[in-house]
XYZ file of C-alpha atoms in Angstrom:
709
model
C 26.474 63.689 74.352
C 27.470 61.366 77.162
C 26.674 58.374 75.089
C 28.795 59.661 72.221
C 31.767 60.150 74.505
C 31.394 56.647 75.908
C 31.267 55.221 72.425
C 34.665 56.772 71.723
C 36.370 55.170 74.744
C 38.958 52.501 74.113
C 39.516 49.473 76.320
C 42.954 47.897 76.222
C 41.495 44.545 77.187
C 39.630 44.392 73.875
C 36.230 44.412 75.566
C 33.649 47.166 75.464
C 31.363 46.570 78.445
C 30.436 50.241 78.744
C 29.536 50.467 75.042
C 27.409 47.296 75.215
C 25.532 48.620 78.221
C 24.932 51.943 76.478
C 23.588 50.215 73.326
C 21.221 48.136 75.420
C 19.963 51.298 77.097
C 19.380 52.907 73.715
C 17.427 49.846 72.488
C 15.220 49.947 75.562
C 14.477 53.629 75.038
C 13.712 53.086 71.360
C 11.421 50.169 72.161
C 9.543 52.280 74.725
C 9.159 55.102 72.214
C 7.828 52.623 69.628
C 5.197 51.390 72.064
C 4.088 54.953 72.774
C 3.856 55.734 69.064
C 1.916 52.545 68.389
C -0.465 53.293 71.251
C -1.093 56.792 69.879
C -1.750 55.415 66.375
C -4.117 52.755 67.662
C -5.970 55.378 69.629
C -6.617 57.371 66.428
C -6.920 54.577 63.784
C -10.414 53.731 62.491
C -10.167 50.027 61.614
C -13.683 49.944 60.190
C -12.397 51.700 57.074
C -10.101 49.571 54.898
C -7.011 51.272 53.509
C -7.305 52.681 50.037
C -5.495 50.721 47.342
C -2.355 52.268 45.984
C -1.859 53.226 42.367
C -1.585 50.482 39.781
C 1.997 49.250 39.379
C 3.834 50.332 36.284
C 4.290 47.492 33.812
C 7.616 47.281 32.057
C 7.059 44.936 29.139
C 10.050 44.443 26.953
C 9.527 44.811 23.255
C 10.455 41.762 21.184
C 12.660 42.279 18.185
C 10.689 41.984 14.969
C 11.390 41.902 11.271
C 9.758 40.762 8.044
C 11.124 38.474 5.352
C 10.694 39.336 1.684
C 7.919 36.728 1.343
C 5.823 38.550 3.960
C 6.524 36.332 6.972
C 6.570 38.487 10.119
C 8.994 37.308 12.792
C 9.101 38.163 16.525
C 12.096 37.225 18.662
C 12.242 37.113 22.467
C 15.655 36.305 23.906
C 15.643 34.358 27.163
C 18.902 32.782 28.335
C 17.643 31.179 31.561
C 17.444 27.709 29.983
C 19.163 26.454 26.793
C 15.872 25.891 24.931
C 14.452 27.476 21.789
C 10.867 27.289 20.541
C 9.382 28.175 17.162
C 5.675 28.945 16.894
C 4.237 29.480 13.432
C 0.635 30.717 13.220
C -1.662 31.670 10.347
C -3.864 34.746 10.460
C -6.770 33.556 8.298
C -10.546 33.757 8.378
C -12.669 30.811 9.572
C -13.829 28.595 6.709
C -17.188 27.056 5.861
C -16.554 23.335 5.388
C -19.987 22.330 4.112
C -20.534 18.600 3.711
C -16.924 17.920 4.757
C -16.929 19.412 8.251
C -13.716 18.415 9.969
C -11.404 18.467 6.973
C -9.436 21.568 8.016
C -8.722 20.065 11.440
C -7.577 16.808 9.857
C -5.370 18.748 7.430
C -3.589 20.368 10.353
C -3.330 17.189 12.419
C -1.938 15.130 9.540
C 0.816 17.516 8.487
C 3.191 15.644 10.811
C 2.019 12.245 9.507
C 4.424 12.092 6.599
C 6.357 14.123 4.044
C 7.724 13.459 0.584
C 10.876 11.944 2.136
C 9.823 10.766 5.620
C 7.129 8.556 7.091
C 5.300 9.454 10.259
C 7.467 6.982 12.174
C 10.639 8.597 10.827
C 9.419 12.086 11.766
C 8.546 10.929 15.280
C 11.892 9.169 15.652
C 13.851 12.235 14.513
C 12.065 14.475 17.025
C 12.318 11.941 19.868
C 16.034 11.463 19.207
C 16.757 15.115 20.012
C 14.222 15.237 22.856
C 12.166 17.796 20.999
C 8.525 18.596 20.414
C 6.693 19.039 17.119
C 2.956 19.684 16.837
C 0.706 20.834 14.022
C -2.832 22.125 13.653
C -4.897 23.740 10.945
C -3.460 27.167 11.757
C 0.214 26.454 12.236
C 3.119 24.511 13.718
C 4.962 24.480 17.026
C 8.427 23.051 17.646
C 10.944 23.231 20.497
C 14.196 21.603 21.587
C 17.504 22.296 23.265
C 19.366 25.050 21.453
C 22.139 22.684 20.373
C 19.556 20.671 18.414
C 17.791 23.629 16.796
C 19.271 22.882 13.372
C 17.958 19.313 13.377
C 14.630 20.552 14.712
C 14.210 23.153 11.976
C 15.180 20.613 9.326
C 12.234 18.433 10.345
C 9.846 21.334 11.034
C 10.355 22.924 7.629
C 10.207 19.553 5.867
C 6.745 19.155 7.419
C 5.853 22.737 6.497
C 6.905 22.477 2.844
C 6.322 18.827 1.947
C 3.370 17.253 3.806
C 2.179 14.154 1.936
C -1.076 13.409 3.801
C -0.844 9.604 3.380
C -4.119 7.801 2.662
C -3.550 5.283 5.444
C -2.977 8.031 8.006
C -6.175 9.788 6.933
C -8.084 6.518 7.316
C -6.714 6.095 10.853
C -7.580 9.673 11.770
C -11.104 9.303 10.389
C -11.621 6.118 12.381
C -10.451 7.831 15.563
C -12.711 10.804 14.857
C -15.720 8.543 14.294
C -15.006 6.707 17.544
C -14.826 10.028 19.359
C -18.138 11.058 17.799
C -19.837 7.970 19.220
C -18.969 8.949 22.764
C -19.888 12.595 22.110
C -23.418 11.588 21.121
C -24.005 10.566 24.743
C -22.024 13.451 26.253
C -24.369 16.200 27.530
C -21.709 18.877 27.114
C -21.090 17.911 23.470
C -24.837 17.788 22.784
C -25.283 21.242 24.326
C -22.378 22.741 22.363
C -23.723 21.468 19.039
C -27.215 22.796 19.684
C -25.911 26.175 20.861
C -23.727 26.529 17.788
C -26.495 25.650 15.323
C -29.176 27.813 16.932
C -27.011 30.858 17.669
C -24.951 30.981 14.468
C -26.920 29.069 11.835
C -25.736 26.561 9.242
C -24.264 29.244 6.968
C -21.729 30.384 9.535
C -18.439 28.541 10.263
C -19.250 28.522 13.983
C -22.581 26.808 13.302
C -21.288 23.729 11.475
C -21.535 20.337 13.200
C -19.273 17.336 12.739
C -21.055 14.121 11.761
C -20.262 10.603 10.576
C -21.283 11.631 7.079
C -19.041 14.712 6.900
C -16.060 12.759 8.258
C -16.522 9.974 5.692
C -16.753 12.569 2.891
C -13.207 13.845 3.539
C -10.571 12.890 0.965
C -6.807 13.437 0.816
C -7.361 15.967 -1.972
C -9.367 18.137 0.440
C -6.463 18.253 2.892
C -3.969 19.102 0.181
C -6.182 21.859 -1.207
C -6.531 23.457 2.230
C -2.772 23.293 2.817
C -1.883 24.698 -0.615
C -4.398 27.523 -0.273
C -3.828 28.754 3.274
C -0.336 27.788 4.428
C 1.383 30.879 3.043
C 4.039 33.154 4.615
C 2.253 36.401 3.778
C -0.527 35.505 6.279
C 1.767 33.952 8.872
C 3.691 34.940 11.994
C 6.761 33.199 13.394
C 7.537 33.634 17.088
C 10.994 32.545 18.235
C 11.545 32.401 21.985
C 14.495 31.176 24.009
C 18.258 31.006 24.209
C 18.908 32.733 20.917
C 20.109 36.168 19.862
C 18.301 38.338 17.349
C 21.216 37.914 14.954
C 20.997 34.124 15.193
C 17.209 34.210 14.799
C 17.457 36.316 11.644
C 19.984 33.913 10.197
C 17.738 30.919 10.924
C 14.595 32.637 9.635
C 16.250 33.533 6.348
C 17.799 30.101 5.923
C 14.701 28.043 6.690
C 11.718 30.252 5.839
C 12.802 32.721 3.128
C 12.078 30.233 0.307
C 8.490 29.683 1.462
C 6.407 30.864 -1.496
C 3.930 33.695 -0.956
C 0.509 33.539 -2.580
C -2.756 35.423 -2.326
C -4.966 33.849 0.335
C -8.746 34.129 0.096
C -10.613 36.106 2.733
C -14.121 35.294 3.916
C -16.921 37.501 5.180
C -20.018 36.304 7.003
C -23.246 37.983 7.950
C -23.523 38.748 11.654
C -25.870 36.163 13.208
C -29.196 37.619 14.278
C -29.874 37.855 18.006
C -32.981 36.382 19.609
C -35.745 38.900 20.277
C -36.962 36.914 23.313
C -35.822 33.953 25.415
C -35.696 30.699 23.458
C -36.140 27.598 25.616
C -34.689 24.345 24.275
C -34.172 20.853 25.682
C -32.261 17.800 24.491
C -32.782 14.300 25.807
C -30.125 12.270 27.620
C -31.716 9.017 28.729
C -30.557 7.638 32.047
C -29.263 11.001 33.226
C -29.759 11.952 36.867
C -28.662 15.531 36.253
C -29.142 18.285 33.714
C -26.445 20.188 31.863
C -27.834 23.702 31.675
C -26.677 26.859 29.952
C -27.923 30.342 29.231
C -26.069 31.806 26.257
C -26.179 34.370 23.462
C -23.934 36.230 21.032
C -22.388 39.611 21.806
C -20.604 42.202 19.698
C -17.217 42.274 21.404
C -14.028 42.227 19.352
C -10.509 41.637 20.783
C -9.098 44.895 22.145
C -12.503 46.620 22.272
C -12.551 49.554 24.743
C -15.082 47.590 26.828
C -12.944 44.429 27.010
C -11.276 45.015 30.390
C -14.357 46.396 32.121
C -16.535 43.612 30.693
C -14.062 40.995 31.907
C -14.163 42.433 35.423
C -17.952 42.347 35.319
C -17.963 38.680 34.295
C -15.463 37.796 37.019
C -17.871 39.190 39.600
C -20.764 37.205 38.120
C -19.184 33.811 37.543
C -15.718 34.018 36.031
C -14.173 31.023 37.807
C -13.545 32.275 41.331
C -15.108 30.569 44.356
C -16.283 34.018 45.447
C -18.158 34.652 42.181
C -21.885 35.118 42.599
C -23.079 32.136 40.560
C -20.783 29.802 42.501
C -21.826 31.213 45.839
C -25.524 31.070 45.014
C -25.948 27.728 43.239
C -23.316 25.763 45.152
C -22.679 27.309 48.543
C -26.182 28.605 49.247
C -28.536 26.264 47.337
C -26.401 23.125 46.964
C -27.652 22.589 43.405
C -24.242 21.806 41.871
C -20.509 21.392 42.407
C -19.841 24.568 40.479
C -21.559 27.250 38.411
C -19.672 29.602 36.113
C -19.995 32.171 33.362
C -17.769 33.249 30.495
C -17.659 36.314 28.278
C -15.547 35.844 25.154
C -14.392 38.353 22.576
C -13.971 37.183 18.979
C -13.019 38.631 15.607
C -16.363 37.579 14.098
C -18.810 37.490 16.993
C -18.317 37.230 20.751
C -20.351 35.160 23.203
C -21.679 34.954 26.746
C -22.447 31.710 28.534
C -23.542 30.849 32.063
C -24.177 27.301 33.171
C -23.748 24.330 35.470
C -24.527 20.647 35.931
C -27.420 20.315 38.366
C -29.769 17.657 39.727
C -32.669 17.048 37.363
C -35.199 17.982 40.024
C -33.784 21.516 40.377
C -33.257 22.304 36.687
C -35.845 25.092 36.644
C -34.754 26.443 40.049
C -31.140 26.671 38.854
C -32.180 28.733 35.823
C -34.190 31.001 38.131
C -31.115 31.670 40.278
C -28.827 32.268 37.278
C -31.263 34.815 35.846
C -31.616 36.414 39.286
C -27.847 36.928 39.555
C -27.654 38.261 36.014
C -30.405 40.792 36.704
C -28.734 41.783 39.987
C -25.583 42.676 38.040
C -27.703 45.035 35.907
C -29.521 46.753 38.767
C -27.081 46.910 41.709
C -23.646 48.431 42.173
C -20.934 45.970 43.122
C -19.506 46.755 46.602
C -16.073 48.391 46.417
C -14.395 45.646 48.478
C -15.774 42.901 46.178
C -14.619 44.791 43.121
C -11.164 45.392 44.571
C -10.765 41.686 45.325
C -11.534 40.839 41.687
C -9.128 43.472 40.392
C -6.402 42.178 42.714
C -6.881 38.659 41.376
C -6.742 39.835 37.761
C -3.654 41.939 38.507
C -1.924 38.906 39.962
C -2.877 36.752 37.000
C -1.579 39.342 34.533
C 1.658 39.805 36.472
C 2.305 36.065 36.647
C 1.779 35.746 32.904
C 4.725 38.118 32.372
C 7.038 35.489 33.888
C 6.678 33.518 30.649
C 8.881 35.012 27.921
C 6.406 33.846 25.294
C 3.848 36.275 26.765
C 5.863 39.228 25.490
C 5.760 37.821 21.969
C 2.067 36.991 22.281
C 1.310 40.571 23.309
C 3.234 41.926 20.343
C 1.416 39.509 18.038
C -1.983 40.590 19.374
C -1.116 44.258 18.853
C -0.225 43.447 15.250
C -3.206 41.146 14.505
C -5.939 43.182 16.163
C -4.550 46.652 15.457
C -4.308 47.511 19.158
C -2.608 50.648 20.541
C 1.130 50.177 21.017
C 0.789 50.752 24.776
C -2.237 48.433 25.172
C -0.500 46.017 27.538
C 1.814 48.571 29.141
C -1.237 50.459 30.401
C -3.342 47.337 31.056
C -3.080 47.429 34.851
C -3.781 51.155 34.966
C -7.011 50.655 33.041
C -7.893 47.622 35.149
C -7.323 49.551 38.369
C -9.528 52.387 37.088
C -12.644 50.187 36.734
C -15.417 51.427 39.057
C -18.682 49.893 40.320
C -20.503 52.173 37.904
C -18.410 50.778 35.026
C -19.316 47.211 36.049
C -23.012 48.048 36.145
C -22.782 49.747 32.737
C -21.121 46.639 31.268
C -23.826 44.417 32.743
C -26.533 46.621 31.259
C -24.838 46.327 27.872
C -23.746 42.687 27.772
C -26.007 40.821 30.242
C -29.327 40.204 28.455
C -31.133 37.119 29.815
C -34.314 38.230 28.066
C -32.665 37.449 24.695
C -30.882 34.243 25.594
C -30.911 30.623 24.497
C -31.995 28.724 27.614
C -30.851 25.136 27.093
C -31.057 22.008 29.242
C -29.729 18.561 28.330
C -30.969 15.695 30.471
C -34.012 13.580 31.238
C -36.558 15.564 29.216
C -39.759 13.974 30.615
C -38.737 15.064 34.127
C -37.801 18.651 33.332
C -39.479 19.900 30.147
C -42.782 21.074 31.618
C -41.058 23.013 34.410
C -39.117 25.066 31.841
C -42.160 26.543 30.104
C -42.099 29.409 32.635
C -38.982 30.832 30.950
C -40.595 31.062 27.487
C -42.929 33.989 26.878
C -45.059 31.858 24.589
C -44.756 28.805 26.847
C -43.046 26.893 24.029
C -40.190 24.479 24.767
C -38.423 23.055 21.706
C -36.544 19.755 21.585
C -33.362 19.208 19.535
C -30.987 16.319 18.900
C -27.187 15.976 18.915
C -26.862 17.524 15.447
C -28.994 20.552 16.253
C -32.009 19.202 14.358
C -35.442 19.760 15.810
C -37.046 16.594 17.168
C -40.624 16.262 16.019
C -43.120 14.183 17.944
C -43.671 10.904 16.119
C -47.110 9.375 16.591
C -47.343 5.787 17.806
C -49.718 3.309 16.195
C -53.128 3.274 17.852
C -53.455 0.610 20.519
C -49.713 -0.040 20.823
C -48.657 -1.152 24.309
C -45.342 -1.977 25.942
C -46.296 -5.647 26.058
C -46.977 -5.677 22.317
C -43.556 -4.128 21.658
C -41.884 -6.894 23.677
C -43.922 -9.600 21.930
C -42.807 -8.192 18.565
C -39.188 -8.156 19.711
C -39.362 -11.806 20.788
C -40.865 -12.714 17.419
C -38.122 -10.754 15.616
C -35.436 -12.713 17.468
C -36.905 -15.988 16.239
C -39.992 -16.601 18.341
C -40.646 -17.788 21.873
C -40.196 -21.480 21.018
C -36.795 -20.924 19.353
C -35.572 -18.849 22.315
C -36.803 -21.444 24.825
C -34.829 -24.099 22.953
C -31.557 -22.281 23.630
C -29.884 -23.823 26.673
C -26.556 -22.039 26.308
C -24.528 -19.869 23.999
C -20.948 -18.656 23.733
C -19.872 -15.448 22.003
C -16.248 -14.594 21.164
C -15.368 -11.115 20.003
C -12.760 -8.371 19.766
C -12.611 -4.683 20.531
C -10.175 -1.804 20.710
C -10.010 0.369 23.840
C -7.772 3.458 23.718
C -5.620 1.862 21.032
C -5.294 -1.479 22.867
C -6.682 -4.550 21.039
C -8.681 -6.744 23.407
C -10.618 -9.970 22.987
C -13.517 -11.263 25.031
C -15.564 -14.380 25.639
C -19.082 -14.416 27.027
C -20.662 -17.629 28.291
C -24.380 -17.842 29.120
C -26.279 -20.944 30.322
C -29.709 -21.630 31.724
C -31.119 -20.971 34.174
C -28.977 -17.909 35.042
C -25.263 -18.580 34.730
C -22.964 -16.059 33.083
C -19.219 -15.479 32.678
C -17.435 -12.677 30.803
C -13.662 -12.875 30.241
C -11.453 -10.161 28.745
C -7.986 -10.852 27.319
C -5.081 -8.722 26.103
C -2.531 -10.489 23.900
C -3.861 -13.813 25.120
C -3.530 -12.934 28.811
C -6.616 -12.845 31.031
C -7.188 -9.261 32.160
C -10.530 -9.612 33.910
C -13.230 -12.169 34.631
C -16.736 -11.566 35.889
C -18.700 -14.679 36.789
C -22.139 -15.453 38.275
C -23.067 -19.051 39.166
C -26.741 -18.510 39.806
C -26.321 -17.530 43.440
C -23.042 -15.701 43.974
C -20.684 -13.615 41.852
C -17.136 -12.366 41.835
C -14.736 -10.276 39.768
C -11.158 -11.343 39.049
C -8.661 -8.691 37.901
C -4.939 -7.851 38.227
C -5.914 -6.255 41.553
C -7.106 -9.631 42.873
C -10.492 -11.251 43.479
C -13.567 -9.607 44.936
C -16.991 -11.025 45.727
C -19.905 -8.993 44.396
C -22.663 -7.943 46.760
C -25.605 -5.589 47.071
C -27.071 -3.784 44.052
C -24.362 -5.004 41.706
C -25.148 -8.628 42.585
C -28.855 -8.066 41.983
C -28.013 -6.480 38.635
C -25.933 -9.495 37.610
C -28.791 -11.835 38.531
C -31.109 -9.954 36.196
C -28.565 -9.751 33.356
C -27.651 -13.454 33.520
C -31.143 -14.670 32.567
C -31.211 -15.903 28.976
C -33.580 -13.770 26.921
C -35.181 -12.110 29.954
C -37.820 -10.458 27.750
C -39.575 -13.832 27.552
C -40.019 -13.731 31.352
C -40.577 -10.043 32.064
C -43.985 -10.598 33.678
C -42.826 -13.653 35.623
C -39.676 -11.938 36.937
C -41.476 -8.751 37.945
C -40.169 -6.257 35.368
C -42.134 -3.043 34.928
C -42.586 -1.542 31.476
C -43.531 1.984 30.460
C -43.989 3.029 26.838
C -42.410 6.479 26.493
C -43.206 7.217 22.847
C -41.534 7.338 19.474
C -38.040 8.543 18.678
C -35.262 8.342 16.117
C -31.862 6.695 16.623
C -29.229 7.166 13.915
C -31.864 7.499 11.229
C -34.090 4.665 12.452
C -37.622 5.261 13.691
C -37.897 3.560 17.051
C -40.257 2.922 19.935
C -38.859 4.094 23.254
C -39.534 2.219 26.474
C -38.535 2.452 30.110
C -37.717 -0.945 31.624
C -37.422 -1.295 35.410
C -35.821 -4.473 36.780
C -37.079 -6.294 39.900
C -34.172 -4.633 41.764
C -35.518 -1.193 40.821
C -32.863 -0.374 38.207
C -34.075 1.593 35.191
C -32.900 1.550 31.612
C -34.278 3.068 28.440
C -34.601 0.688 25.503
C -35.251 1.522 21.848
C -36.866 -0.975 19.447
C -36.920 -0.539 15.676
C -40.404 0.197 14.343
C -39.463 -1.531 11.092
C -37.839 -4.765 12.302
C -38.927 -4.922 15.934
C -35.320 -5.608 17.011
C -33.547 -3.826 19.835
C -31.539 -0.879 18.522
C -30.174 0.775 21.638
C -30.360 0.820 25.416
C -29.161 3.341 27.977
C -28.549 2.741 31.670
C -26.499 4.263 34.460
C -23.493 2.923 36.327
C -21.050 4.260 38.939
C -18.840 5.327 36.000
C -21.666 7.313 34.419
C -24.154 6.746 31.653
C -23.786 3.518 29.640
C -25.157 3.557 26.091
C -25.138 0.425 23.924
C -26.221 0.187 20.294
C -26.902 -3.136 18.547
C -26.082 -3.659 14.888
C -25.956 -6.335 12.170
C -28.054 -9.107 13.657
C -27.177 -12.608 12.393
C -29.137 -15.846 12.769
C -27.619 -18.834 14.583
C -29.794 -21.976 14.901
C -32.950 -20.007 14.328
C -32.167 -17.192 16.782
C -30.925 -13.679 15.966
C -27.899 -12.237 17.810
C -26.355 -8.769 17.324
C -23.031 -9.288 15.582
C -21.733 -5.803 16.414
C -22.118 -3.613 19.483
C -21.017 -0.056 20.142
C -20.756 1.013 23.752
C -20.061 4.325 25.458
C -19.233 4.360 29.161
C -18.731 7.904 30.379
C -16.110 9.466 28.069
C -14.925 6.094 26.736
C -16.302 4.534 23.560
C -15.514 1.222 21.874
C -16.887 -1.232 19.307
C -17.274 -4.980 19.794
C -17.414 -7.408 16.875
C -18.303 -11.049 17.507
C -16.325 -13.403 15.285
C -17.956 -16.534 16.718
C -21.402 -17.302 18.178
C -22.057 -20.907 19.236
C -25.502 -22.097 20.415
C -26.332 -25.283 22.393
C -22.837 -26.738 22.211
C -22.499 -27.151 25.974
C -20.473 -25.181 28.523
C -18.422 -26.883 31.235
C -19.328 -26.252 34.884
C -15.762 -25.093 35.582
C -16.404 -21.927 33.562
C -18.844 -20.762 36.254
C -16.824 -21.925 39.272
C -16.104 -19.238 41.859
């Protein structure tokens, strides 16, 4: 009471020294009491037991406005006034399609919708969108457009012109086909692309849309009529959804939808049913060759019956996150990277799908540990089936998934996407509202049950892409019958081709020299100059290559007549000139240039100290070839393929700091009695380009200044 009385005292001087002192006393007492309470709590608290997680937070997901136009188009609207932007996402709900001998035509149909209309060229469409700072994209299942709200009218004018009047110009199709074929060339030497093709063919079969493989032949078969037929058949409002998100009211959205989309003509759209692909009854072990590879791309995969919204979906996702779903703490990552050091990362995925779901676990590992990596992956998969996940590990995964789900709600488009999923997959209305509750309810027993149901390594496709001779035998342990099959890029089985009796590496080289024109004709060549052109990522480049005996070489690259790079070797030293400056070449790269600068080195393999190893027969782009390993005096290996019909070099594969380098040789022409490849195709890592030589000059002399350092 004393303190209350003091607090009521007034001081005519305007100061309250007594009050201040009293408050300080009260703070000291409170602080002392807090210490005593804390001490008592610490004395009773058992810190070895982590606190129990609280209940899952309630999710308040707003419902988007929705309505349907008379033509069957279903529209969802999410109003978000934070920024003055509006987006329009149109998507088709159609079945996958078998494309047969024209694989790729549906993708091209979608890509080329924005390449021209009845009234606008591609350039005019691009200019109209750029002028308003907008975005317009198309694919084989819809369109997406966005811009500032004030430009939404102009945006919809262009978007609906593309939707209603695509012209699919012949010249644009030709460009797209050329780009697709160029991409295919690089994919043929990409282990991931090789693995994906083989997995698709073997798991789904050729009579399933997921089992079809893109090829040069299918791309070249595609005609404009195919694109138009796909568009006219499937781009219909009665199988489409329109999601409008942004600074727009429902009233405004309805007005726009009716104005721009009500005249879209409805039409019956065909549906497609496919037999469920059969599962393997035992492990199937498959390899694919990637010459020059120092690592293997491995995967263990199979199909699963898991549709979107299935009651198991959340529990199965949690189970996969524990195994290898992308987190550094996942078991595959911890085992193969942190513990064994086999790889930079190992992961697994478990995907639901309307037709057939899938599981995949894999990594890129050193060739020497290919079999060991599979052993560890299978070990972790079996451990998921036989052991309960510790509560703290499970809670950490659920916390991460909760955070990911919560962050996704910050995007207004998520609300529309949820509503669309509920509509498309016939999910319960409260599916996403109760998502976190169901996630939080997942137990270790649930995770184990999901693993027992969906983790089946004994029925998996065990696939490795890499240097087959150095890994194939070690993989027989994973096949019950000890059989390891070999497949190519297209998912075709590779059959062993017998070599002629008595064939040796030396005889192959002698035949190659004879095919080029003979040893005497090659010895008569003192120099040659080759001028060509190529296109790299849309940039036209030209190049000049000068070669002169005994071992001088210079390669110059130009863009629009300007020298971009120069690599020169004068017989003793070498340097590279580029926009970054000049740099002398040393070490292994210098030794490599010495070997490459020798004119027709095959004529001097024995003299120079090359080592040859005949690897067997193979097939390259339809040609039967003899495959050989060639090791330079500097110890650098490359794999070379020689045609069994002509004896000429067809392809060679080597490695570089940028990755695998694959070069194919085509259209040999004869100049002064000697054959030279007129066209080359080269893939360096993910990049691919073609070189065509317009001029090849032999024995016309090359000035010394060309090779000056």
